[in-house]
PDB file of C-alpha atoms in Angstrom:
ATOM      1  CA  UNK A   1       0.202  -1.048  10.845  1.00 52.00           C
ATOM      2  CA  UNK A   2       0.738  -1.271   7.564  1.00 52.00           C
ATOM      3  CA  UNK A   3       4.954  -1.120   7.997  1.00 57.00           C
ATOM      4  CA  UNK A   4       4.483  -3.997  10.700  1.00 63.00           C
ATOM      5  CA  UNK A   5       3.030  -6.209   8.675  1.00 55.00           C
ATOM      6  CA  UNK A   6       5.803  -5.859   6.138  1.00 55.00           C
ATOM      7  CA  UNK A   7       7.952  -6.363   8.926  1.00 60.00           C
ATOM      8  CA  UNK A   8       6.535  -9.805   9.427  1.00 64.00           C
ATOM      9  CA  UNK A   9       6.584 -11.155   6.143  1.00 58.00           C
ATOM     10  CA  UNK A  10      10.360  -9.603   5.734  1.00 58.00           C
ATOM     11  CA  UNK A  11      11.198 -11.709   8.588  1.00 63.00           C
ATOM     12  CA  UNK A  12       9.682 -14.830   6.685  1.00 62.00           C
ATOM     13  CA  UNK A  13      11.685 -14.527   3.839  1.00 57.00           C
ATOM     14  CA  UNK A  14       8.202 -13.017   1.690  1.00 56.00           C
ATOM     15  CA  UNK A  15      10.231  -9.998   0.162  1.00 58.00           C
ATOM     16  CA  UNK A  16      13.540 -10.115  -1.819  1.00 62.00           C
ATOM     17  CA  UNK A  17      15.793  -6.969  -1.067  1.00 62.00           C
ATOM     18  CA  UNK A  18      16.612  -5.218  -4.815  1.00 66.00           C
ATOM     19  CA  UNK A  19      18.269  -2.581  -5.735  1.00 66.00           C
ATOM     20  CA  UNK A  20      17.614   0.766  -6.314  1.00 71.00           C
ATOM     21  CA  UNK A  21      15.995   1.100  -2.933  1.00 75.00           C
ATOM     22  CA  UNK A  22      15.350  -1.979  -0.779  1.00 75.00           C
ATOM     23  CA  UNK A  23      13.667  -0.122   1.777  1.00 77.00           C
ATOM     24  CA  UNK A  24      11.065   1.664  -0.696  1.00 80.00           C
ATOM     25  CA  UNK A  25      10.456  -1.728  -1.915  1.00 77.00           C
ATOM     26  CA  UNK A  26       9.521  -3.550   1.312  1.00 76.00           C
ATOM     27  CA  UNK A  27       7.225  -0.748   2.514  1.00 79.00           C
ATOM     28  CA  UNK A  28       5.519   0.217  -0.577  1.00 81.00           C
ATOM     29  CA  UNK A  29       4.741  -3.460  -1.883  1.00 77.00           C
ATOM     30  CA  UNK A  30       1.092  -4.376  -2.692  1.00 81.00           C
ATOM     31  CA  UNK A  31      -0.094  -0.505  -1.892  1.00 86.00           C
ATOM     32  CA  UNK A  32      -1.587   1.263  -4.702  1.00 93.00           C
ATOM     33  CA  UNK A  33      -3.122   5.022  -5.200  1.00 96.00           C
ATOM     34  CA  UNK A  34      -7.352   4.402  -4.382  1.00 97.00           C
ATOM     35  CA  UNK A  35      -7.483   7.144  -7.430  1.00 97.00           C
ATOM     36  CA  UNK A  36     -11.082   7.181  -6.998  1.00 98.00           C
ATOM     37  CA  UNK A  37     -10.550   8.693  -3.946  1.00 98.00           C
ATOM     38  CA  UNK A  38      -8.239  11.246  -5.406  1.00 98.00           C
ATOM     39  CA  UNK A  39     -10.855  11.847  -8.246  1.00 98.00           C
ATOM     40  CA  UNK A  40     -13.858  12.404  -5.598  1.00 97.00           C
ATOM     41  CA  UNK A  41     -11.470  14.809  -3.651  1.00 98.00           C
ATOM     42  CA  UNK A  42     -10.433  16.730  -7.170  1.00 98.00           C
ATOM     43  CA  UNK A  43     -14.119  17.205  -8.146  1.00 97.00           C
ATOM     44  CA  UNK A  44     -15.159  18.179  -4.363  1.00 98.00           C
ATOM     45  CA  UNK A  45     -12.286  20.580  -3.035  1.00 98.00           C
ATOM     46  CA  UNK A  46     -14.470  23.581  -4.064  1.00 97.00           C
ATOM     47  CA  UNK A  47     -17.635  22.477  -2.866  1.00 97.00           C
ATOM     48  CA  UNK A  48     -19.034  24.479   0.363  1.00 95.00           C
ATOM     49  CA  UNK A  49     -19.538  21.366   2.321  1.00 96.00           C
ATOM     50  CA  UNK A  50     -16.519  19.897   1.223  1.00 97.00           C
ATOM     51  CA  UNK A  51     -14.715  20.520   4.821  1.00 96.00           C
ATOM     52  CA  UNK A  52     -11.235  20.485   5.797  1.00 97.00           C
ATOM     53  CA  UNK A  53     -11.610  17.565   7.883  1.00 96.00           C
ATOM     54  CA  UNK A  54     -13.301  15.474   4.983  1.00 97.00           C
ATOM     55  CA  UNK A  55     -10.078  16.157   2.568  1.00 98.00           C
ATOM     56  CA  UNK A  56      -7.171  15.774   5.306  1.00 96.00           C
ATOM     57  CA  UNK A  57      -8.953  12.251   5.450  1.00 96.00           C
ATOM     58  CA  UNK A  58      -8.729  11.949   1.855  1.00 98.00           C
ATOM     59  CA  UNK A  59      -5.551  12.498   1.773  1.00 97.00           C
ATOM     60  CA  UNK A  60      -4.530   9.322   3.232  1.00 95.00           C
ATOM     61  CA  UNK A  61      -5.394   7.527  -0.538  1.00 97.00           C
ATOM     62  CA  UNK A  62      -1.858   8.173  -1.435  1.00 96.00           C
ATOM     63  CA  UNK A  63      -0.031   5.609   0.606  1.00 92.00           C
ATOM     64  CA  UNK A  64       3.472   7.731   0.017  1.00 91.00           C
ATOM     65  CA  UNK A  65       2.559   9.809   2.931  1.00 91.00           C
ATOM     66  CA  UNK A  66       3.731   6.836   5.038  1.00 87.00           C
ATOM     67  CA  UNK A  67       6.933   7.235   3.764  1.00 87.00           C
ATOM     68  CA  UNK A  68       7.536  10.110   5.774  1.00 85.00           C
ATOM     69  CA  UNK A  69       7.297   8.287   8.856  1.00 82.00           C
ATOM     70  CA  UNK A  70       9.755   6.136   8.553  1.00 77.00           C
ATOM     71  CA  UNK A  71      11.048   4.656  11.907  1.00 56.00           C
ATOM     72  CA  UNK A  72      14.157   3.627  13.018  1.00 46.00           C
ATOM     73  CA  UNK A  73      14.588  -0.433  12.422  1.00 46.00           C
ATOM     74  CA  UNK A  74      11.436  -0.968   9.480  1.00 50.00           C
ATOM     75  CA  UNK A  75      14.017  -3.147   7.899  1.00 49.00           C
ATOM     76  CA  UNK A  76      16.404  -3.901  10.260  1.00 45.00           C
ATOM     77  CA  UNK A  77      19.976  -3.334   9.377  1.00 43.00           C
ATOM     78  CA  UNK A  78      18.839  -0.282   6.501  1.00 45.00           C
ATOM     79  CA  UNK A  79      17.973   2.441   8.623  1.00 42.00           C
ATOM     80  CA  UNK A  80      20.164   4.618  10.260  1.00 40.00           C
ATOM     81  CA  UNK A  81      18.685   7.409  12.771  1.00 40.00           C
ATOM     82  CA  UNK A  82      21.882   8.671  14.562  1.00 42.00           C
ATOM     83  CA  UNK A  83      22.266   9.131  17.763  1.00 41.00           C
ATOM     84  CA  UNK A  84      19.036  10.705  18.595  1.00 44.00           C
ATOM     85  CA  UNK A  85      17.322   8.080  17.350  1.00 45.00           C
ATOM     86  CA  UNK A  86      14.804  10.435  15.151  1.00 48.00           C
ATOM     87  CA  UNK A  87      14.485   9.328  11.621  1.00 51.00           C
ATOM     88  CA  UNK A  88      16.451  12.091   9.996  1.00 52.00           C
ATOM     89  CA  UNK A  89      16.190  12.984   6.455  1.00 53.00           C
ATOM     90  CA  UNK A  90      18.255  14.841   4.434  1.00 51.00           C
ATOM     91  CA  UNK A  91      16.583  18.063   4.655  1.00 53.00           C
ATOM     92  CA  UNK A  92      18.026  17.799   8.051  1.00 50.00           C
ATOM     93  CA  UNK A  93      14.382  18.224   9.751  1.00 55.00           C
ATOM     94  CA  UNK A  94      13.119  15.020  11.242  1.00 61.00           C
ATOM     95  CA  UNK A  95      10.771  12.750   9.287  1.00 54.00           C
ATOM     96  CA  UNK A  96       7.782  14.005  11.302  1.00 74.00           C
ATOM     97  CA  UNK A  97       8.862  17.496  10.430  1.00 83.00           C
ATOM     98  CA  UNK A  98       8.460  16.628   6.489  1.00 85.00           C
ATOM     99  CA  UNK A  99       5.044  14.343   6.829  1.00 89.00           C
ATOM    100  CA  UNK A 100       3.921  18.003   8.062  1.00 91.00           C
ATOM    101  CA  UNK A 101       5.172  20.268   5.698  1.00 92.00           C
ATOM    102  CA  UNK A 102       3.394  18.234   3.253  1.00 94.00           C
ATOM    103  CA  UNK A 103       0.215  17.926   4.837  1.00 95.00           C
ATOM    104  CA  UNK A 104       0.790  21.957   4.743  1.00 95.00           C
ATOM    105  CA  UNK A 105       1.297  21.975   1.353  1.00 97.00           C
ATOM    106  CA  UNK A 106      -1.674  19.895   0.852  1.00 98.00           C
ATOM    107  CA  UNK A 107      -3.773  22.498   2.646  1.00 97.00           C
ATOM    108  CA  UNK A 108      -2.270  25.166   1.008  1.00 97.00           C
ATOM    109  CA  UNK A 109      -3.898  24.011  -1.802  1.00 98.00           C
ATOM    110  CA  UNK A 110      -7.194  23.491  -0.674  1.00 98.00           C
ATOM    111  CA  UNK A 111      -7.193  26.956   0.850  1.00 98.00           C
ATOM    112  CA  UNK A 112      -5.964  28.521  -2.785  1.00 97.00           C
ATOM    113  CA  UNK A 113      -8.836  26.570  -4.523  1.00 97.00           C
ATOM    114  CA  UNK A 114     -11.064  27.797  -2.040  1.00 97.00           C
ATOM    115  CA  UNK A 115     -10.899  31.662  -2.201  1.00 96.00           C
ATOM    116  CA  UNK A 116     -14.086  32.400  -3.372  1.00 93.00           C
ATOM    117  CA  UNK A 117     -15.654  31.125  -0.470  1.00 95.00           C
ATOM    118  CA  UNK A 118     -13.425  30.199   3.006  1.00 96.00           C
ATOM    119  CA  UNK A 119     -10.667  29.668   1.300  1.00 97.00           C
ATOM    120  CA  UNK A 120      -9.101  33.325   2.200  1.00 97.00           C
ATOM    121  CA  UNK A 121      -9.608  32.365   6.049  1.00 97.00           C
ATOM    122  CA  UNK A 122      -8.395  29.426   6.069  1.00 97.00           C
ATOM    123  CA  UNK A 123      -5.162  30.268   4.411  1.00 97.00           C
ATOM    124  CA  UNK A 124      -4.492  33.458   6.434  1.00 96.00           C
ATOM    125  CA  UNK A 125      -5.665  31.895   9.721  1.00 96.00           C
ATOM    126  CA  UNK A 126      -6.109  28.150  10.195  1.00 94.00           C
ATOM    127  CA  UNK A 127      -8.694  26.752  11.625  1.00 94.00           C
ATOM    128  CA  UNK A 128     -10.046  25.595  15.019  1.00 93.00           C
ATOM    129  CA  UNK A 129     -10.280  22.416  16.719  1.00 91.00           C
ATOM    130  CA  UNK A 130     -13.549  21.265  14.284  1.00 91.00           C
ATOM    131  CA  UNK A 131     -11.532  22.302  11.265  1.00 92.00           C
ATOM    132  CA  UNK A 132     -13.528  25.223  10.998  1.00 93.00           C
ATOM    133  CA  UNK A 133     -11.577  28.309   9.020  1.00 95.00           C
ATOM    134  CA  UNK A 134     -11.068  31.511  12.139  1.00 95.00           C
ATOM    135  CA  UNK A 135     -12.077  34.621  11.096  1.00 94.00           C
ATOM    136  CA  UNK A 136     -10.394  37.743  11.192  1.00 93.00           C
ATOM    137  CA  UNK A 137     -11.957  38.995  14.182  1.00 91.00           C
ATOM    138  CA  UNK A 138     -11.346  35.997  16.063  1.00 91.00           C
ATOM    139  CA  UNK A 139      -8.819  38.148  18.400  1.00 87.00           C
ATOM    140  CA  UNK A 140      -5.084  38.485  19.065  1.00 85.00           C
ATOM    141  CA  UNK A 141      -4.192  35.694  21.239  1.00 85.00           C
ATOM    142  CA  UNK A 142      -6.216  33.504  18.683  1.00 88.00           C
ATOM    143  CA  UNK A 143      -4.691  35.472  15.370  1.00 90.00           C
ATOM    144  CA  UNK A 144      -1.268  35.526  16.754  1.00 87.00           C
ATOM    145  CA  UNK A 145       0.308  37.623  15.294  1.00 87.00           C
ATOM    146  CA  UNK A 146      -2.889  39.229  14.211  1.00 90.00           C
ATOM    147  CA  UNK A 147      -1.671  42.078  12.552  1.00 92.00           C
ATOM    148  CA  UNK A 148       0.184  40.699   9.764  1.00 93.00           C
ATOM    149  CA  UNK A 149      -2.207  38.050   9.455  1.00 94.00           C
ATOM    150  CA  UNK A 150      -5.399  40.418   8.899  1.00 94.00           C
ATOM    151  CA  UNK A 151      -3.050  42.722   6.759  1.00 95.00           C
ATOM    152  CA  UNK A 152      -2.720  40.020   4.579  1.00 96.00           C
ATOM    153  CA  UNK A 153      -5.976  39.090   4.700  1.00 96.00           C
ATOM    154  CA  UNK A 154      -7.719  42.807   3.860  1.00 96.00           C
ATOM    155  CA  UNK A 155      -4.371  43.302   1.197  1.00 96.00           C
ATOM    156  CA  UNK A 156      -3.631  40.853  -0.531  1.00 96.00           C
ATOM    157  CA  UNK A 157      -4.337  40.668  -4.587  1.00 96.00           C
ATOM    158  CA  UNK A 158      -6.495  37.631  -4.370  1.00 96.00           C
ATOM    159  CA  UNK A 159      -7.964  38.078  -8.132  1.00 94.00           C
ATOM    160  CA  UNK A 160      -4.153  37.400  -8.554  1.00 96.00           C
ATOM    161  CA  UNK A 161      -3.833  33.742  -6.679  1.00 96.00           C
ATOM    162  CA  UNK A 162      -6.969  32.726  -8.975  1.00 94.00           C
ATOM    163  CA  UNK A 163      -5.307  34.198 -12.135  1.00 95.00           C
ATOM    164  CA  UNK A 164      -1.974  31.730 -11.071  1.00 96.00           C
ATOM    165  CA  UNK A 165      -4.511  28.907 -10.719  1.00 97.00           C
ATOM    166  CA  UNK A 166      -5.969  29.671 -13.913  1.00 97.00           C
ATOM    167  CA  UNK A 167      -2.502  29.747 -15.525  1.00 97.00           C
ATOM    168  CA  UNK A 168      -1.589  26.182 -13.974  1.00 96.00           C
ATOM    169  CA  UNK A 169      -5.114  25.182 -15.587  1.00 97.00           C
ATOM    170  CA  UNK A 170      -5.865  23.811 -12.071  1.00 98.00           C
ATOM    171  CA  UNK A 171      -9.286  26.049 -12.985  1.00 97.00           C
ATOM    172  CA  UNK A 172     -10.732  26.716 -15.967  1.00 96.00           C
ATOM    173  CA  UNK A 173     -13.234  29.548 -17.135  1.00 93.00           C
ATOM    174  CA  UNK A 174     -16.819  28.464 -18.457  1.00 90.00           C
ATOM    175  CA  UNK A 175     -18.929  30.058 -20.928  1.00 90.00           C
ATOM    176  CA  UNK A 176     -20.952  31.798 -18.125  1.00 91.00           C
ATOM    177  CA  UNK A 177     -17.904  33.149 -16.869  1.00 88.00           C
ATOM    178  CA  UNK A 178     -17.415  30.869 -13.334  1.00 91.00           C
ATOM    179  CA  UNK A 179     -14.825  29.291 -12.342  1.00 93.00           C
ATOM    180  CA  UNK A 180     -14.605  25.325 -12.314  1.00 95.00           C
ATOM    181  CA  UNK A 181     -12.033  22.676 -11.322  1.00 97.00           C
ATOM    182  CA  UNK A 182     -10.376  21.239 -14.320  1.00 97.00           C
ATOM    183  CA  UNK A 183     -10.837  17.538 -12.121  1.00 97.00           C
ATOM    184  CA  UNK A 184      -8.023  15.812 -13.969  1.00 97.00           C
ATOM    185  CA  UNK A 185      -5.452  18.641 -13.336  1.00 97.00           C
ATOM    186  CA  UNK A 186      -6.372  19.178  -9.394  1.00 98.00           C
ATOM    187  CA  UNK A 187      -5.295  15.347  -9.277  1.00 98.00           C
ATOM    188  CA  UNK A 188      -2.078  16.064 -10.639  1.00 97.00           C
ATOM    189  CA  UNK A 189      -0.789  18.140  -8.590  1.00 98.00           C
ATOM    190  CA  UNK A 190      -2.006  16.549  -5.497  1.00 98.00           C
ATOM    191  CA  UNK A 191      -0.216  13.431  -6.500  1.00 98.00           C
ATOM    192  CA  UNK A 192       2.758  15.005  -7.184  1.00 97.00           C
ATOM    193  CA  UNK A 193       2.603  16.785  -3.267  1.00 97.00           C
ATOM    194  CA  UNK A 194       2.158  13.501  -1.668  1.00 96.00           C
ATOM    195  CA  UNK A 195       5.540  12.432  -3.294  1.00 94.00           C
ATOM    196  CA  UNK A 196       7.569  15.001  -3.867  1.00 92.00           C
ATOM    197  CA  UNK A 197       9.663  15.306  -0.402  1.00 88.00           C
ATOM    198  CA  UNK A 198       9.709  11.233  -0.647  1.00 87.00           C
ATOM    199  CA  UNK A 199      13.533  11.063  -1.288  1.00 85.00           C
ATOM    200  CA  UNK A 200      14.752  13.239   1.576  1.00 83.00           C
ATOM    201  CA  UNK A 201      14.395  10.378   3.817  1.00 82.00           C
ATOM    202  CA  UNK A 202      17.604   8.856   3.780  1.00 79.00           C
ATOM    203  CA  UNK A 203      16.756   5.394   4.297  1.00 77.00           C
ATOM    204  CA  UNK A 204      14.839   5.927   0.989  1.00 81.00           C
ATOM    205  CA  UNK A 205      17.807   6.737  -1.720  1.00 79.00           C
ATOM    206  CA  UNK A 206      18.611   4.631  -4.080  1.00 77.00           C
ATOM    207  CA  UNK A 207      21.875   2.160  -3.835  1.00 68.00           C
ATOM    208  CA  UNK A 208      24.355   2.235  -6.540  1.00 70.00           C
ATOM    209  CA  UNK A 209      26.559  -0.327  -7.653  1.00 62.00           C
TER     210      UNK A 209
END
């Protein structure tokens, strides 16, 4: 919706193309972070009833995930798709490939911040249709391949993922000796997720003179 509308006011002369990246410029004008989104979703993404669901919807306050799906023709004459006509990016996966490996990643970290309480399930086995983490004795053809998954799950150092997390100061250790989100960090790194994969779409790199 969002890329149509640009569309529209391209065609009425609304946007001037500039250098480094016309493309970046048309789609991205006039959309801005909602950072107290992201701040709500950094304080909450340990809380129990903070669900899955809840934070994949969050996760739409970065408008760069847009970016990712990119279609052939959102400025006409700047993007090429080949012959398949699949946005490609450089990566050589298709756009729609890359939007999910970064919703992935996204969850990856959700999961990691989570592993004192579903957090270990959800990482090792994904969840169900209502976002709701599958345990380990949820059966093969659900599990699949259920015996490295639940060997990871029973094996793994998990003291050690928290210890990493504690490094990155994405926690921090209070004088009662819990764990709590350091807020302002958690934010960080989320940002820098939702943007990271951003200039693998071709149509996105920069023109040089």
């Amino acid at each position: 919706e969002a890329i149509c509308r640009f569309q529209m006011r391209l065609r009425r002369g609304s946007f001037e193309l500039k250098p480094p990246s016309p493309v970046l410029r048309v789609v991205q004008e006039g959309r801005t972070t909602d950072w107290d989104v992201v701040g709500r979703m950094s304080c909450r993404i340990r809380d129990e009833d903070y669900t899955l669901d809840a934070f994949y919807r969050d996760i739409g306050a970065f408008p760069e995930l847009d970016l990712y799906l990119l279609e052939n023709n959102v400025v006409p004459g700047l993007i090429s798709c080949g012959d398949s006509g699949a946005a490609a990016a450089i990566s050589g996966r298709t756009i729609g490939d890359e939007y999910q490996r970064t919703v992935g990643a996204f969850f990856a970290i959700y999961w990691l911040m989570r592993l004192s309480g579903d957090g270990r399930c959800g990482f090792c086995f994904g969840v169900d249709e209502r976002y709701q983490p599958i345990r380990p004795d949820a059966g093969e053809e659900r599990l699949y391949p259920a015996e490295k998954r639940v060997k990871f799950f029973r094996e793994s150092q998990w003291d050690e993922f928290d210890k990493l997390l504690l490094d990155a100061g994405l926690l921090v250790m209070d004088d009662a000796g819990e764990l709590t989100v350091n807020a302002k960090r958690v934010a960080t790194v989320l940002a820098l997720t939702a943007i990271h994969d951003i200039m693998k779409v071709k149509a996105l790199l920069p023109t040089v003179a």
